GROMACS .gro file of C-alpha atoms in nm:
model
  219
    1MET     CA    1  -0.022  -0.001  -0.021
    2ARG     CA    2   0.106   0.343  -0.077
    3THR     CA    3   0.182   0.567   0.226
    4CYS     CA    4   0.190   0.920   0.301
    5GLU     CA    5   0.329   1.146   0.619
    6PHE     CA    6   0.079   1.332   0.833
    7GLN     CA    7   0.216   1.666   1.005
    8ASP     CA    8   0.062   1.897   1.170
    9TRP     CA    9   0.227   2.250   1.196
   10GLY     CA   10   0.034   2.428   1.416
   11LEU     CA   11  -0.022   2.833   1.385
   12VAL     CA   12   0.191   2.937   1.090
   13PRO     CA   13   0.178   3.241   0.909
   14TYR     CA   14   0.023   3.190   0.542
   15ALA     CA   15   0.341   3.305   0.341
   16LYS     CA   16   0.561   3.077   0.548
   17ALA     CA   17   0.330   2.784   0.529
   18TRP     CA   18   0.324   2.840   0.120
   19GLU     CA   19   0.679   2.844   0.131
   20ARG     CA   20   0.734   2.541   0.344
   21GLN     CA   21   0.450   2.367   0.090
   22ARG     CA   22   0.618   2.482  -0.237
   23ALA     CA   23   0.957   2.289  -0.067
   24LEU     CA   24   0.764   1.985   0.007
   25ALA     CA   25   0.628   1.986  -0.338
   26GLU     CA   26   0.946   1.996  -0.501
   27ARG     CA   27   1.064   1.735  -0.294
   28ARG     CA   28   0.789   1.501  -0.373
   29LYS     CA   29   0.876   1.556  -0.762
   30ARG     CA   30   1.185   1.454  -0.724
   31GLY     CA   31   1.052   1.134  -0.526
   32GLU     CA   32   1.304   1.222  -0.234
   33ILE     CA   33   0.971   1.226   0.026
   34PRO     CA   34   0.629   1.021  -0.007
   35ASP     CA   35   0.303   1.212  -0.011
   36GLN     CA   36   0.225   1.476   0.253
   37PHE     CA   37  -0.071   1.546   0.431
   38VAL     CA   38  -0.035   1.907   0.615
   39ILE     CA   39  -0.308   2.038   0.847
   40VAL     CA   40  -0.211   2.404   0.951
   41GLU     CA   41  -0.383   2.716   1.131
   42HIS     CA   42  -0.313   3.063   0.995
   43PRO     CA   43  -0.355   3.370   1.166
   44PRO     CA   44  -0.589   3.619   0.995
   45VAL     CA   45  -0.572   3.629   0.632
   46ILE     CA   46  -0.717   3.675   0.302
   47THR     CA   47  -0.594   3.519  -0.023
   48MET     CA   48  -0.691   3.571  -0.377
   49GLY     CA   49  -0.674   3.275  -0.609
   50ARG     CA   50  -0.556   3.309  -0.975
   51ASN     CA   51  -0.906   3.300  -1.103
   52GLY     CA   52  -1.015   3.571  -0.864
   53HIS     CA   53  -1.204   3.901  -0.887
   54ASP     CA   54  -1.084   4.225  -0.768
   55GLU     CA   55  -1.461   4.298  -0.684
   56ASN     CA   56  -1.501   4.012  -0.456
   57LEU     CA   57  -1.239   4.198  -0.226
   58LEU     CA   58  -1.446   4.419  -0.044
   59THR     CA   59  -1.210   4.573   0.219
   60SER     CA   60  -0.874   4.743   0.032
   61PRO     CA   61  -0.525   4.555   0.129
   62SER     CA   62  -0.438   4.842   0.320
   63GLU     CA   63  -0.763   4.855   0.561
   64LEU     CA   64  -0.738   4.470   0.590
   65ALA     CA   65  -0.339   4.550   0.711
   66ALA     CA   66  -0.487   4.802   0.944
   67LEU     CA   67  -0.729   4.537   1.118
   68GLY     CA   68  -0.438   4.311   1.116
   69ILE     CA   69  -0.539   4.081   0.860
   70ALA     CA   70  -0.263   3.989   0.572
   71TYR     CA   71  -0.349   3.969   0.205
   72GLU     CA   72  -0.180   3.733  -0.062
   73THR     CA   73  -0.217   3.678  -0.431
   74ILE     CA   74  -0.156   3.284  -0.488
   75ASP     CA   75  -0.185   3.045  -0.717
   76ARG     CA   76  -0.388   2.813  -0.633
   77GLY     CA   77  -0.743   2.753  -0.810
   78GLY     CA   78  -1.042   2.940  -0.699
   79ASP     CA   79  -1.118   3.305  -0.579
   80VAL     CA   80  -1.100   3.475  -0.298
   81THR     CA   81  -1.136   3.313   0.055
   82TYR     CA   82  -1.054   3.401   0.400
   83HIS     CA   83  -0.822   3.192   0.633
   84GLY     CA   84  -0.815   3.251   1.048
   85PRO     CA   85  -0.755   3.113   1.387
   86GLY     CA   86  -1.049   2.820   1.433
   87GLN     CA   87  -0.973   2.710   1.063
   88ILE     CA   88  -0.892   2.353   1.012
   89VAL     CA   89  -0.657   2.370   0.678
   90GLY     CA   90  -0.570   2.106   0.503
   91TYR     CA   91  -0.278   2.103   0.215
   92PRO     CA   92  -0.236   1.754   0.067
   93ILE     CA   93   0.106   1.737  -0.113
   94LEU     CA   94   0.004   1.432  -0.368
   95ASP     CA   95   0.156   1.268  -0.675
   96LEU     CA   96  -0.167   1.219  -0.854
   97ARG     CA   97   0.045   0.999  -1.064
   98GLU     CA   98   0.003   0.762  -0.826
   99TRP     CA   99  -0.377   0.761  -0.766
  100LYS     CA  100  -0.545   0.911  -1.053
  101ARG     CA  101  -0.481   1.171  -1.277
  102ASP     CA  102  -0.797   1.329  -1.293
  103VAL     CA  103  -0.804   1.662  -1.090
  104GLY     CA  104  -1.233   1.614  -1.091
  105ALA     CA  105  -1.191   1.329  -0.924
  106TYR     CA  106  -0.967   1.458  -0.642
  107LEU     CA  107  -1.155   1.749  -0.565
  108ARG     CA  108  -1.447   1.532  -0.533
  109ALA     CA  109  -1.233   1.298  -0.298
  110LEU     CA  110  -1.156   1.571  -0.078
  111GLU     CA  111  -1.517   1.696  -0.081
  112GLN     CA  112  -1.582   1.338   0.057
  113LEU     CA  113  -1.366   1.303   0.281
  114LEU     CA  114  -1.493   1.647   0.460
  115ILE     CA  115  -1.852   1.505   0.426
  116ASP     CA  116  -1.748   1.197   0.598
  117THR     CA  117  -1.567   1.384   0.899
  118LEU     CA  118  -1.831   1.628   0.941
  119ALA     CA  119  -2.108   1.337   0.934
  120ASP     CA  120  -1.901   1.154   1.228
  121CYS     CA  121  -1.959   1.481   1.436
  122GLY     CA  122  -2.315   1.471   1.365
  123LEU     CA  123  -2.365   1.712   1.075
  124VAL     CA  124  -2.504   1.641   0.748
  125ALA     CA  125  -2.318   1.811   0.477
  126GLU     CA  126  -2.343   1.782   0.129
  127ARG     CA  127  -2.201   1.875  -0.237
  128TRP     CA  128  -2.363   2.158  -0.398
  129HIS     CA  129  -2.394   2.086  -0.780
  130GLY     CA  130  -2.216   2.323  -0.959
  131LYS     CA  131  -2.037   2.468  -0.692
  132THR     CA  132  -1.660   2.355  -0.556
  133GLY     CA  133  -1.665   2.311  -0.144
  134VAL     CA  134  -1.860   2.154   0.147
  135TRP     CA  135  -2.236   2.290   0.277
  136ILE     CA  136  -2.473   2.259   0.536
  137ASP     CA  137  -2.856   2.363   0.455
  138GLY     CA  138  -2.670   2.612   0.203
  139ARG     CA  139  -2.400   2.778   0.395
  140LYS     CA  140  -2.057   2.688   0.336
  141VAL     CA  141  -1.855   2.524   0.581
  142ALA     CA  142  -1.536   2.444   0.354
  143ALA     CA  143  -1.375   2.590   0.101
  144MET     CA  144  -1.122   2.421  -0.178
  145GLY     CA  145  -0.911   2.553  -0.373
  146VAL     CA  146  -0.575   2.325  -0.552
  147HIS     CA  147  -0.306   2.399  -0.762
  148LEU     CA  148  -0.084   2.076  -0.968
  149SER     CA  149   0.252   2.107  -1.116
  150ARG     CA  150   0.372   1.838  -1.305
  151TRP     CA  151   0.077   1.603  -1.133
  152VAL     CA  152   0.161   1.687  -0.781
  153THR     CA  153  -0.088   1.917  -0.557
  154THR     CA  154  -0.077   2.170  -0.312
  155HIS     CA  155  -0.320   2.428  -0.121
  156GLY     CA  156  -0.640   2.188  -0.062
  157PHE     CA  157  -0.903   2.284   0.192
  158ALA     CA  158  -1.041   2.496   0.471
  159LEU     CA  159  -1.274   2.364   0.723
  160ASN     CA  160  -1.469   2.636   0.942
  161PHE     CA  161  -1.445   2.435   1.266
  162ASP     CA  162  -1.495   2.741   1.539
  163THR     CA  163  -1.430   3.028   1.311
  164ASN     CA  164  -1.501   3.397   1.334
  165LEU     CA  165  -1.744   3.434   1.082
  166ASP     CA  166  -1.759   3.791   1.104
  167ASP     CA  167  -1.414   3.845   0.918
  168PHE     CA  168  -1.568   3.703   0.612
  169ARG     CA  169  -1.757   4.017   0.570
  170HIS     CA  170  -1.413   4.169   0.398
  171ILE     CA  171  -1.495   3.940   0.114
  172VAL     CA  172  -1.732   3.753  -0.118
  173PRO     CA  173  -1.636   3.410  -0.041
  174CYS     CA  174  -1.522   3.239  -0.351
  175GLY     CA  175  -1.712   3.454  -0.554
  176LEU     CA  176  -2.044   3.341  -0.422
  177ALA     CA  177  -2.271   3.598  -0.263
  178LEU     CA  178  -2.414   3.299   0.015
  179PRO     CA  179  -2.351   3.273   0.361
  180VAL     CA  180  -2.092   3.035   0.573
  181THR     CA  181  -2.085   2.883   0.838
  182SER     CA  182  -1.873   2.689   1.120
  183MET     CA  183  -1.877   2.351   1.269
  184ARG     CA  184  -1.937   2.495   1.627
  185ALA     CA  185  -2.216   2.720   1.460
  186GLU     CA  186  -2.407   2.411   1.343
  187GLY     CA  187  -2.386   2.262   1.702
  188ALA     CA  188  -2.061   2.042   1.674
  189ARG     CA  189  -1.925   1.939   1.991
  190ALA     CA  190  -1.630   1.733   1.899
  191SER     CA  191  -1.265   1.878   1.951
  192LYS     CA  192  -1.021   2.021   1.720
  193SER     CA  193  -0.818   1.685   1.773
  194GLU     CA  194  -1.106   1.453   1.726
  195VAL     CA  195  -1.237   1.622   1.376
  196VAL     CA  196  -0.848   1.653   1.277
  197ALA     CA  197  -0.803   1.249   1.314
  198GLY     CA  198  -1.154   1.200   1.136
  199LEU     CA  199  -0.963   1.376   0.881
  200VAL     CA  200  -0.690   1.179   0.868
  201ARG     CA  201  -0.863   0.839   0.897
  202HIS     CA  202  -1.094   0.948   0.613
  203PHE     CA  203  -0.812   1.113   0.411
  204GLY     CA  204  -0.651   0.773   0.388
  205GLN     CA  205  -0.988   0.576   0.286
  206GLN     CA  206  -1.001   0.823  -0.008
  207PHE     CA  207  -0.691   0.780  -0.132
  208HIS     CA  208  -0.625   0.425  -0.039
  209THR     CA  209  -0.290   0.530   0.161
  210GLU     CA  210  -0.146   0.474   0.485
  211ILE     CA  211  -0.119   0.763   0.667
  212LEU     CA  212   0.206   0.780   0.878
  213VAL     CA  213   0.136   0.949   1.218
  214PRO     CA  214   0.365   1.064   1.449
  215GLN     CA  215   0.260   0.904   1.770
  216GLU     CA  216   0.232   1.258   1.991
  217SER     CA  217  -0.033   1.394   1.685
  218PHE     CA  218  -0.358   1.328   1.879
  219SER     CA  219  -0.225   1.267   2.272
   0.00000   0.00000   0.00000
């Protein structure tokens, strides 16, 4: 069976995490390391993807800076999104040549592992036809945006666990004028470590890989 190493980076500024992602992706392309599944949390930051539209940023970068919110333009797909404390952000660094050379299948697998993890926590989540991400009764609970280079993935998903939803007022999330929510807002009582453990378990199931988890990860 294929293997994938799990890492939990804790709270890391977005720019630093992006740099670390790119370094891991280059090593993965050279075959120096197996697939990676990174979980991280970011201080407040708004990121604009390569398909983003300026009109979906409702607060200027200078005003955001004054509020303590960073702003980054990056190479993932999708539009504008927000990351901040209380989010569980997942960055899979996978060589899809060893799974499926199919970007659509990859996105659907990410959605499914999120849906399954939320179900473990008593929440009924679903896909929304024609839109990427995961929703609860029309409210977006997880956003996704990915980048592939030589079939190696970077970026991934952001699951609102106990996020300050008020910070989303600075953007039109993913270009969609629809409400956002969090697991806590929907009544889930699972701990963060329980949610992360569920994500790791379902990640292994979706990608048919053995997850190598450091012993202290969920202690």
